[in-house]
Coordinates of C-alpha atoms and ligand atoms in Angstrom, one line a residue:
M1 CA 22.2 51.8 13.2
E2 CA 19.2 50.2 13.6
P3 CA 15.8 51.6 14.5
T4 CA 15.8 51.7 18.5
T5 CA 12.9 52.0 20.8
F6 CA 14.6 52.6 24.4
V7 CA 11.8 51.9 27.2
L8 CA 13.2 53.3 30.4
F9 CA 12.0 52.2 33.8
G10 CA 13.2 54.8 36.3
A11 CA 12.5 57.6 33.5
T12 CA 11.5 60.2 36.6
G13 CA 14.6 59.3 38.6
D14 CA 17.7 61.2 39.8
L15 CA 20.2 59.2 37.9
A16 CA 18.0 59.6 34.3
K17 CA 17.7 63.2 35.4
R18 CA 21.8 63.7 35.9
K19 CA 23.0 61.1 33.0
I20 CA 21.2 59.4 31.3
Y21 CA 19.8 62.4 29.3
P22 CA 22.7 64.3 28.9
A23 CA 23.9 61.4 27.3
L24 CA 21.4 61.0 24.9
Y25 CA 22.0 64.4 24.2
N26 CA 25.0 64.8 23.7
L27 CA 24.7 61.5 21.6
F28 CA 22.4 63.4 19.5
V29 CA 24.7 66.0 18.6
D30 CA 27.0 64.1 17.5
G31 CA 24.9 62.2 15.2
K32 CA 25.1 59.0 17.1
L33 CA 21.7 58.1 17.6
P34 CA 19.4 55.7 15.4
D35 CA 17.9 58.0 12.9
S36 CA 14.6 56.4 13.7
F37 CA 14.5 56.4 17.6
S38 CA 11.8 57.1 20.5
L39 CA 11.8 56.6 23.7
F40 CA 9.5 55.8 26.6
G41 CA 9.6 57.4 30.2
L42 CA 8.2 55.4 32.8
G43 CA 7.0 56.0 36.3
R44 CA 4.1 56.4 38.9
R45 CA 4.5 60.2 38.7
E46 CA 1.4 61.5 37.1
W47 CA 3.6 63.2 33.9
T48 CA 2.5 63.7 30.2
D49 CA 4.1 63.6 27.0
E50 CA 4.6 67.7 27.4
S51 CA 5.7 67.8 31.0
F52 CA 8.0 64.6 30.2
Q53 CA 9.7 66.7 27.4
A54 CA 9.8 69.9 30.0
N55 CA 11.7 67.7 32.3
V56 CA 14.2 66.3 30.2
E57 CA 14.9 69.6 28.4
R58 CA 15.7 71.2 32.3
S59 CA 18.0 67.8 32.6
V60 CA 19.6 68.4 30.0
R61 CA 20.6 72.5 30.2
E62 CA 21.4 71.9 34.1
F63 CA 23.5 68.5 33.9
S64 CA 24.8 68.4 30.2
R65 CA 29.0 68.7 29.4
R66 CA 27.6 70.7 26.4
E67 CA 25.8 73.6 26.9
A68 CA 22.6 72.7 24.9
K69 CA 22.4 75.4 22.1
N70 CA 19.0 77.7 21.5
D71 CA 18.6 76.9 17.6
G72 CA 16.3 74.5 18.2
S73 CA 18.0 71.2 18.2
L74 CA 17.1 70.2 22.2
E75 CA 13.2 70.6 21.5
R76 CA 13.5 68.6 18.3
F77 CA 15.8 66.0 20.6
A78 CA 13.0 66.0 23.0
R79 CA 10.1 65.2 20.6
A80 CA 11.0 61.6 20.6
F81 CA 10.1 61.4 24.2
R82 CA 6.5 59.7 25.6
Y83 CA 6.1 59.1 28.9
Q84 CA 3.6 56.2 30.5
V85 CA 2.3 55.9 34.1
L86 CA 3.4 52.3 35.3
D87 CA 3.7 50.8 38.6
I88 CA 6.4 47.8 38.1
G89 CA 3.8 45.3 39.5
R90 CA 0.7 46.0 38.1
E91 CA 0.3 43.6 34.6
E92 CA -2.4 46.0 32.7
D93 CA 0.5 48.6 32.3
Y94 CA 3.0 46.8 30.5
E95 CA -0.2 46.0 28.2
R96 CA -1.2 49.7 27.7
L97 CA 2.9 50.1 26.9
L98 CA 3.0 47.8 24.4
G99 CA 0.1 49.0 22.5
R100 CA 1.4 52.5 23.0
I101 CA 4.8 51.4 21.9
E102 CA 3.6 49.0 18.4
Q103 CA 1.8 52.5 17.8
R104 CA 4.6 54.5 17.6
E105 CA 6.6 51.7 15.5
R106 CA 4.2 51.9 13.1
E107 CA 4.2 55.5 12.7
L108 CA 7.8 55.6 12.2
D109 CA 7.5 52.3 10.1
A110 CA 10.2 51.0 12.6
R111 CA 11.5 47.5 13.8
P112 CA 10.2 46.5 16.9
N113 CA 14.0 46.6 18.5
R114 CA 13.6 47.4 21.4
L115 CA 16.4 48.3 24.5
F116 CA 14.9 48.1 28.3
Y117 CA 17.2 50.6 30.9
L118 CA 16.5 49.5 34.5
S119 CA 17.2 52.5 36.5
V120 CA 15.4 51.5 39.5
G121 CA 16.6 49.8 42.3
P122 CA 17.2 45.9 42.1
E123 CA 14.5 44.9 43.7
F124 CA 12.8 45.9 40.7
F125 CA 15.1 43.8 37.9
E126 CA 13.7 40.3 37.9
P127 CA 9.8 41.7 38.2
I128 CA 9.9 43.7 35.2
A129 CA 12.2 41.2 33.0
A130 CA 9.2 38.2 34.1
N131 CA 6.8 41.4 33.0
I132 CA 8.5 42.2 30.0
L133 CA 8.4 38.2 28.7
A134 CA 5.0 38.2 30.1
S135 CA 3.8 40.9 28.3
G136 CA 5.4 40.2 24.9
L137 CA 7.1 43.6 24.9
G138 CA 10.4 41.6 23.7
S139 CA 9.5 41.1 20.5
E140 CA 10.5 37.3 18.4
E141 CA 10.4 40.0 14.6
G142 CA 13.4 42.4 16.3
W143 CA 15.9 42.0 18.7
K144 CA 15.7 43.3 22.5
R145 CA 18.5 44.1 25.0
L146 CA 18.2 44.7 29.1
V147 CA 20.7 47.4 30.8
I148 CA 20.5 47.4 34.0
E149 CA 22.4 49.4 37.1
K150 CA 24.2 48.3 40.4
P151 CA 24.0 46.6 42.1
F152 CA 24.4 43.2 40.8
G153 CA 23.6 41.2 43.6
H154 CA 24.3 42.0 47.7
D155 CA 26.7 39.1 47.8
L156 CA 27.5 36.0 46.1
P157 CA 24.5 34.0 46.4
S158 CA 22.0 37.3 45.4
A159 CA 24.1 38.0 42.6
R160 CA 23.7 34.2 41.0
E161 CA 20.3 34.1 42.3
L162 CA 19.6 37.4 40.4
N163 CA 21.6 36.0 37.6
R164 CA 19.1 33.0 37.3
K165 CA 15.8 34.7 37.2
L166 CA 17.0 37.2 34.3
S167 CA 18.4 34.7 32.5
Q168 CA 14.7 33.5 32.3
T169 CA 14.2 36.2 30.1
F170 CA 17.2 37.3 28.8
A171 CA 20.1 35.5 27.1
E172 CA 23.7 36.8 28.6
E173 CA 24.4 38.3 24.9
E174 CA 21.2 40.6 26.0
I175 CA 21.8 41.9 29.1
F176 CA 24.3 44.7 29.7
R177 CA 25.2 45.2 33.4
I178 CA 26.5 48.5 33.4
D179 CA 29.8 49.6 35.4
H180 CA 30.6 52.7 34.3
Y181 CA 34.0 52.8 35.1
L182 CA 34.3 50.6 32.3
G183 CA 32.7 53.8 30.3
K184 CA 35.4 56.3 31.3
P185 CA 37.6 56.6 28.3
M186 CA 40.9 56.4 29.6
V187 CA 39.7 52.5 31.1
Q188 CA 38.7 51.9 27.5
K189 CA 41.9 52.6 26.0
M190 CA 44.0 51.1 28.1
G191 CA 43.2 47.8 26.2
A192 CA 44.0 49.2 22.8
L193 CA 47.2 51.0 24.4
Q194 CA 49.0 47.8 25.5
Q195 CA 47.4 45.9 22.7
A196 CA 49.2 48.7 19.7
N197 CA 52.0 49.9 21.6
P198 CA 54.7 47.0 21.4
V199 CA 56.6 49.3 23.8
I200 CA 53.7 48.7 26.4
Q201 CA 53.6 45.3 25.1
A202 CA 57.1 43.9 26.3
L203 CA 57.3 45.9 29.3
W204 CA 53.8 44.0 30.4
T205 CA 54.9 41.3 32.8
N206 CA 56.4 40.7 35.5
R207 CA 60.1 41.1 34.1
Y208 CA 59.7 44.6 34.3
I209 CA 57.0 45.2 36.6
A210 CA 57.6 45.8 40.3
N211 CA 53.8 46.4 41.5
V212 CA 50.8 48.0 40.0
Q213 CA 48.7 50.5 42.6
I214 CA 45.1 51.3 42.3
T215 CA 43.3 54.2 43.6
A216 CA 40.1 55.4 43.6
S217 CA 39.8 58.5 46.1
E218 CA 37.1 60.5 47.0
T219 CA 36.3 63.5 48.9
V220 CA 32.5 63.5 49.4
G221 CA 31.3 61.9 51.8
V222 CA 27.8 59.3 52.0
E223 CA 25.9 62.2 51.0
E224 CA 22.3 61.9 49.9
R225 CA 22.7 57.9 50.2
A226 CA 22.4 56.5 53.6
G227 CA 20.2 54.6 53.2
Y228 CA 21.7 52.5 50.7
Y229 CA 25.2 53.2 51.3
D230 CA 24.9 52.1 55.2
H231 CA 23.8 48.7 53.9
V232 CA 26.8 48.3 51.3
G233 CA 29.5 49.8 52.6
A234 CA 33.2 50.1 49.9
V235 CA 33.5 47.0 49.4
R236 CA 30.0 46.7 47.4
D237 CA 30.0 49.8 46.0
M238 CA 33.5 50.3 44.7
F239 CA 35.2 47.1 45.1
Q240 CA 33.5 44.5 44.0
N241 CA 32.6 46.1 40.6
H242 CA 34.4 49.2 39.9
M243 CA 38.2 48.4 41.1
L244 CA 37.8 44.6 40.0
Q245 CA 37.3 45.9 36.8
L246 CA 40.1 48.3 36.8
L247 CA 41.9 45.7 38.2
M248 CA 41.0 43.2 35.0
M249 CA 41.5 46.0 32.0
A250 CA 45.2 47.1 34.4
A251 CA 46.6 43.0 33.6
I252 CA 44.6 42.7 30.4
H253 CA 46.9 41.8 27.3
L254 CA 45.1 41.0 24.3
P255 CA 45.5 39.8 20.7
H256 CA 46.4 41.8 17.4
E257 CA 42.6 41.2 16.5
S258 CA 40.3 41.4 19.6
S259 CA 36.3 40.8 19.6
S260 CA 34.5 41.3 22.6
E261 CA 34.2 37.5 23.1
Q262 CA 38.3 37.6 23.5
V263 CA 38.0 40.5 26.0
R264 CA 35.5 38.8 27.9
F265 CA 37.3 35.8 27.5
K266 CA 40.7 37.9 29.2
K267 CA 38.9 39.1 31.7
Q268 CA 37.4 36.1 33.1
R269 CA 40.9 34.6 33.2
I270 CA 42.7 36.8 34.9
M271 CA 39.6 36.8 37.6
Q272 CA 40.6 33.4 37.6
A273 CA 44.2 33.2 38.4
V274 CA 43.4 35.8 40.9
A275 CA 44.3 34.2 44.2
P276 CA 41.9 33.3 46.4
L277 CA 41.7 34.4 50.0
Q278 CA 40.4 32.8 53.1
K279 CA 38.2 34.2 55.7
Q280 CA 40.9 33.6 58.2
D281 CA 43.6 35.4 55.9
V282 CA 41.9 38.5 55.2
A283 CA 43.4 40.7 58.1
A284 CA 46.6 40.3 56.0
S285 CA 46.1 41.1 53.2
V286 CA 42.9 43.7 54.1
V287 CA 42.5 46.6 54.9
R288 CA 38.7 48.4 56.1
G289 CA 38.1 52.0 57.3
Q290 CA 35.9 54.7 58.4
Y291 CA 36.0 58.4 58.5
A292 CA 36.3 60.3 61.0
A293 CA 36.1 64.5 61.3
G294 CA 38.0 66.4 59.7
E295 CA 38.9 68.8 56.7
V296 CA 38.3 68.5 53.3
S297 CA 39.4 71.2 50.4
G298 CA 39.6 73.5 53.5
K299 CA 36.2 73.2 55.1
Q300 CA 35.7 70.9 58.4
V301 CA 33.1 68.2 57.9
V302 CA 32.0 65.6 60.6
G303 CA 32.5 61.7 60.3
Y304 CA 30.5 59.2 59.0
L305 CA 28.7 58.2 62.4
S306 CA 27.5 61.8 62.7
E307 CA 26.0 61.7 58.9
P308 CA 22.5 62.1 58.3
G309 CA 20.8 58.9 58.0
I310 CA 24.1 56.8 59.3
A311 CA 23.6 54.2 62.3
A312 CA 25.1 56.1 65.1
D313 CA 26.7 52.6 65.9
S314 CA 27.6 51.3 62.2
S315 CA 30.5 49.6 61.5
N316 CA 30.0 50.3 57.8
D317 CA 33.2 50.9 56.0
T318 CA 33.8 53.8 53.8
F319 CA 37.1 52.8 52.4
I320 CA 39.2 49.2 52.0
A321 CA 42.5 48.4 50.5
A322 CA 43.8 45.0 49.6
R323 CA 46.5 43.1 48.1
L324 CA 46.0 41.0 45.7
E325 CA 48.6 38.6 43.5
I326 CA 47.3 37.7 39.4
D327 CA 49.1 33.8 39.6
D328 CA 49.7 33.6 35.8
H329 CA 52.6 33.3 33.9
Y330 CA 52.6 37.2 33.0
W331 CA 51.8 38.6 36.6
R332 CA 53.0 35.5 39.5
G333 CA 55.0 37.7 41.7
V334 CA 53.7 41.0 41.0
P335 CA 51.3 42.5 43.7
F336 CA 48.4 44.5 42.5
Y337 CA 47.2 46.7 45.6
I338 CA 43.8 48.9 45.4
R339 CA 42.6 50.8 47.5
T340 CA 38.8 53.2 47.4
G341 CA 37.6 55.1 49.9
K342 CA 35.2 58.3 50.7
R343 CA 36.3 61.5 52.6
M344 CA 39.9 61.5 51.3
K345 CA 42.9 64.0 50.5
E346 CA 41.8 64.2 46.7
K347 CA 39.5 63.3 44.3
S348 CA 41.1 60.5 41.8
T349 CA 41.2 57.4 39.6
R350 CA 44.2 56.3 38.8
I351 CA 46.5 53.6 37.8
V352 CA 50.3 53.4 39.2
V353 CA 52.3 50.7 37.3
E354 CA 56.0 50.7 39.2
F355 CA 59.1 49.3 37.4
K356 CA 61.6 47.2 38.7
E357 CA 65.1 48.5 39.2
P358 CA 67.6 49.1 36.6
L359 CA 69.2 45.9 35.7
Q360 CA 72.5 45.4 37.4
Q361 CA 72.6 48.4 38.7
P362 CA 72.5 49.3 42.3
S363 CA 69.3 51.6 42.9
Q364 CA 71.5 54.2 45.4
G365 CA 71.6 57.3 43.8
L366 CA 70.0 56.4 40.5
G367 CA 66.7 58.2 41.6
A368 CA 63.1 57.4 41.5
P369 CA 61.7 54.4 40.4
N370 CA 60.1 54.5 36.9
L371 CA 56.4 54.9 36.8
L372 CA 54.2 54.3 33.9
V373 CA 50.8 57.1 35.5
F374 CA 47.4 56.2 33.8
E375 CA 45.2 59.2 35.5
I376 CA 41.4 58.0 34.8
G377 CA 39.6 61.0 36.4
P378 CA 38.8 63.4 36.6
K379 CA 41.5 64.5 34.4
E380 CA 42.5 62.1 32.2
G381 CA 46.2 61.6 31.4
I382 CA 49.3 59.4 31.3
T383 CA 52.6 60.6 32.6
L384 CA 55.6 58.3 32.6
Q385 CA 58.1 59.2 35.6
L386 CA 61.9 58.7 34.6
N387 CA 65.1 59.1 35.3
S388 CA 67.2 62.4 34.4
K389 CA 70.6 63.6 35.2
E390 CA 71.2 67.3 37.2
G391 CA 75.1 68.0 37.6
D392 CA 75.8 64.7 39.7
E393 CA 71.9 64.0 40.8
F394 CA 69.6 61.7 39.3
K395 CA 66.1 63.5 39.3
P396 CA 62.8 62.4 38.5
L397 CA 61.5 63.8 34.7
H398 CA 58.0 63.7 33.9
V399 CA 57.0 63.0 30.3
E400 CA 53.1 63.9 30.0
L401 CA 50.3 62.7 27.8
H402 CA 47.3 64.1 27.5
G403 CA 44.4 65.1 25.1
S404 CA 42.1 68.0 25.1
Q405 CA 39.6 68.0 28.5
D406 CA 37.3 69.8 27.0
D407 CA 35.8 67.4 24.7
V408 CA 35.5 63.8 26.6
P409 CA 31.9 62.3 26.3
E410 CA 31.3 61.1 29.4
A411 CA 31.0 57.6 30.2
Y412 CA 27.4 56.7 30.0
E413 CA 27.8 58.5 26.8
N414 CA 30.1 55.5 25.7
L415 CA 28.1 53.1 27.5
I416 CA 24.8 53.5 25.9
H417 CA 26.1 54.3 22.6
D418 CA 27.7 51.2 22.6
A419 CA 24.1 49.0 24.4
L420 CA 22.9 50.5 20.8
R421 CA 25.1 48.8 18.8
G422 CA 24.8 46.1 20.6
D423 CA 28.8 46.3 21.5
G424 CA 29.1 44.4 24.6
T425 CA 32.3 45.1 25.5
F426 CA 32.8 48.1 27.7
F427 CA 29.6 45.8 30.1
A428 CA 30.4 43.6 32.7
H429 CA 29.6 40.1 31.8
W430 CA 28.1 37.4 34.1
D431 CA 31.5 35.4 34.4
E432 CA 33.2 39.0 35.5
V433 CA 30.4 39.5 38.1
E434 CA 30.1 35.6 39.5
L435 CA 34.5 35.7 40.1
S436 CA 34.3 39.1 41.3
W437 CA 31.6 37.8 44.0
Q438 CA 33.6 35.1 44.6
W439 CA 36.8 36.5 45.7
V440 CA 35.1 39.2 47.8
Q441 CA 33.0 36.6 49.4
P442 CA 35.2 35.8 52.0
I443 CA 35.9 39.2 52.8
L444 CA 32.2 40.1 53.6
D445 CA 32.3 36.9 55.6
A446 CA 35.5 37.9 57.3
F447 CA 33.8 41.8 58.0
A448 CA 30.6 39.9 59.1
E449 CA 32.7 37.8 61.2
N450 CA 34.3 40.9 62.5
L451 CA 37.6 38.8 62.0
L452 CA 39.0 42.7 60.9
P453 CA 39.6 45.6 63.2
L454 CA 37.0 48.5 62.1
Q455 CA 40.5 51.4 61.2
T456 CA 39.0 55.2 61.8
Y457 CA 41.1 57.9 59.5
A458 CA 40.8 61.6 59.4
A459 CA 38.3 63.3 56.7
G460 CA 41.1 65.0 54.5
S461 CA 43.7 62.2 54.6
Y462 CA 45.4 59.1 52.3
G463 CA 43.1 56.5 54.5
P464 CA 44.2 54.5 57.5
T465 CA 48.3 54.8 57.9
E466 CA 47.4 50.3 58.3
S467 CA 46.8 50.5 54.8
D468 CA 50.8 51.5 53.9
A469 CA 51.7 48.1 55.9
L470 CA 50.0 46.4 52.5
L471 CA 52.3 47.8 50.7
A472 CA 55.4 47.9 53.0
Q473 CA 55.8 44.2 53.6
D474 CA 56.9 44.0 50.2
G475 CA 59.3 47.0 50.3
Y476 CA 56.9 49.4 48.8
R477 CA 54.4 52.4 49.3
W478 CA 51.8 53.9 47.6
W479 CA 52.4 56.8 45.1
F480 CA 50.7 60.0 46.0
D481 CA 49.5 62.3 43.9
E482 CA 51.3 65.3 45.7
E483 CA 54.6 63.8 45.1
L484 CA 54.3 63.1 41.7
E485 CA 53.1 66.7 41.6
T486 CA 56.2 68.0 43.6
N487 CA 58.4 66.4 40.8
A488 CA 56.6 68.0 38.2
N489 CA 56.7 71.6 40.2
K490 CA 60.4 71.2 40.3
G491 CA 60.6 72.1 36.8
E492 CA 62.0 68.4 35.4
Q493 CA 58.8 68.7 33.1
Y494 CA 58.4 67.9 29.8
A495 CA 54.2 68.1 29.1
Y496 CA 52.8 68.0 25.3
N497 CA 50.2 66.8 23.8
A498 CA 48.8 64.5 21.8
N499 CA 45.5 63.7 20.6
Y500 CA 45.7 59.5 21.5
Ligands
NDP1 N1 21.9 58.1 40.9 C1 23.2 57.6 40.5 O1 23.8 58.5 40.6 C2 23.4 56.3 40.7 C3 22.1 55.6 40.3 N2 22.6 54.1 40.5 C4 21.4 53.1 40.3 O2 20.5 53.3 39.2 C5 19.4 53.2 39.9 C6 18.2 54.2 39.9 O3 18.8 55.5 41.4 P1 18.4 56.6 41.1 O4 17.5 57.5 39.9 O5 19.0 57.3 41.5 O6 17.2 56.3 42.0 P2 15.7 57.3 42.2 O7 15.1 57.0 43.6 O8 16.2 58.9 42.3 O9 14.6 57.0 41.1 C7 14.0 55.7 41.3 C8 12.8 55.4 40.2 O10 12.5 54.4 40.0 C9 11.3 55.1 39.9 N3 10.4 53.9 40.6 C10 10.2 53.1 42.1 N4 9.1 52.5 42.5 C11 8.4 52.1 41.2 C12 7.4 51.5 40.5 N5 7.3 50.5 41.7 N6 6.5 51.4 39.7 C13 7.5 52.2 38.7 N7 8.2 52.5 38.5 C14 9.0 53.1 40.4 C15 10.8 56.1 40.7 O11 9.7 56.6 39.8 P3 8.2 56.8 40.7 O12 8.7 57.6 42.1 O13 7.6 58.1 39.3 O14 7.6 56.1 40.5 C16 12.1 56.9 40.0 O15 11.9 57.0 38.6 C17 19.6 52.2 40.8 O16 19.6 51.0 41.4 C18 20.8 53.2 41.4 O17 21.6 52.3 42.3 C19 23.5 53.4 39.9 C20 24.8 54.9 39.9 C21 24.9 55.4 40.1
LIG2 O1 29.3 54.4 41.6 C1 29.7 54.9 42.1 O2 30.3 55.7 42.1 C2 30.8 56.7 42.4 C3 32.3 57.5 41.9 O3 32.0 57.9 40.9 P1 32.9 58.4 39.9 O4 33.1 58.7 38.7 O5 33.1 60.0 40.2 O6 34.7 58.1 40.6 C4 31.0 57.0 44.0 O7 30.6 58.3 44.9 C5 29.0 56.3 44.4 O8 28.8 55.7 45.8 C6 29.3 54.6 43.5 O9 28.0 53.8 43.9

């Protein structure tokens, strides 16, 4: 990997502490950082290089998936870190930063390749990009890259405006928009599983697949993020980005050899083919909900409206479910159901592919449908539900594939490593982001105009029962963790480990 200077805005913040430093440390342990690597942390706090390094070490000890060894490696890792006080709006701070970076690059005899990571609020993206340009921080002699966190806009017009401004400083191939769901190892494998396995490839069409169910349920509530969450809700926080990215990755068909551009093109084609919604039709395809008090994992929890910092009359959504159709020759007629919510019964991100009934046979008595389940988190694995016979009765049998759960890299490790290598495959490209907002915009409009009732659901449930109707109208139902486990627990389970 080429020498890199990692310039981190928001180095004193929560994301840096919990995700970025631990990810960088694990890359360091795996030998996946460039040989010549320096990091400049930026923030308004009056930290020094030494106090910054101590903070980085603390965050690795607290949050790294791997325990930091007492062999000096953590200290060696932290030695590459420098800190500089910088106020985002103060031009002279960028000039001082440039001086320090150039000096460090000279010491290391390193080309000026600079990766700017914006771990700050979205209101700062544009002024930072403009100051990078004005100060000359993006040197002509090396490459420059911009890594940005979500949210990318608040709606379609604001996302377009943000993109217009960023593209005055950075070209599209220099912008790496993080969607951490694309960094999850199982999501990264989905395209390859379909691409490299004729058995999956052959089945991946409307000929055999009845419906696809994509769920990201969480047990946590709004936590300490009321100020942010009460303005965005589940639709902007999860649906427009993570859930639609999962849809694209589930529906993708990749050629044998596929470049980052092809992945991007295929995803764009999928989003273009998603049948658009009109705002007056939203109520037929979308369910929105808000959690009430209830019991989660054996503990009583308050309802959303009683959470600290939430407006007492808030009509914000903490749950959203939708029915979509991809109108192309692979998927025409196959409904995709998506749901995500907070304070639900379990923490689970999964894609369930339900196959059609056996050909030329009546369904009665033939057991359950075949299901292919991609478990994305918190545990990852793949389960295939088949039917077998016990005596006279057909019974489901689960074939489970799961690698070691202990050494799975975190999403941020994969994504930061890709950004350092300049590989944009698993980042959200502008076309996808724009098309996602375009699809979601009528939903936002329908919410704003009260065209869709806000349902309530008890914390600890599977969300509002109204979301069942989205599937029932097509003759289907959600597949629940409990059921899959119950079947497996009956003893008809073959499990073996596979290092896929
Ligand atoms: N935390 C998380 O889990 C996630 C966060 N994100 C996104 O990541 C970004 C950062 O989030 P998070 O770390 O939680 O936020 P925090 O509020 O914890 O940190 C914000 C950072 O921004 C810096 N900052 C704020 N104003 C200025 C300024 N005027 N000049 C210089 N630095 C400034 C702060 O530094 P200082 O106080 O020293 O000035 C601090 O380091 C946001 O866009 C968020 O949406 C995305 C996914 C998850
Ligand atoms: O981006 C976000 O994701 C988390 C859920 O992520 P996961 O990796 O734990 O599934 C969600 O809690 C948060 O509200 C959202 O901003």
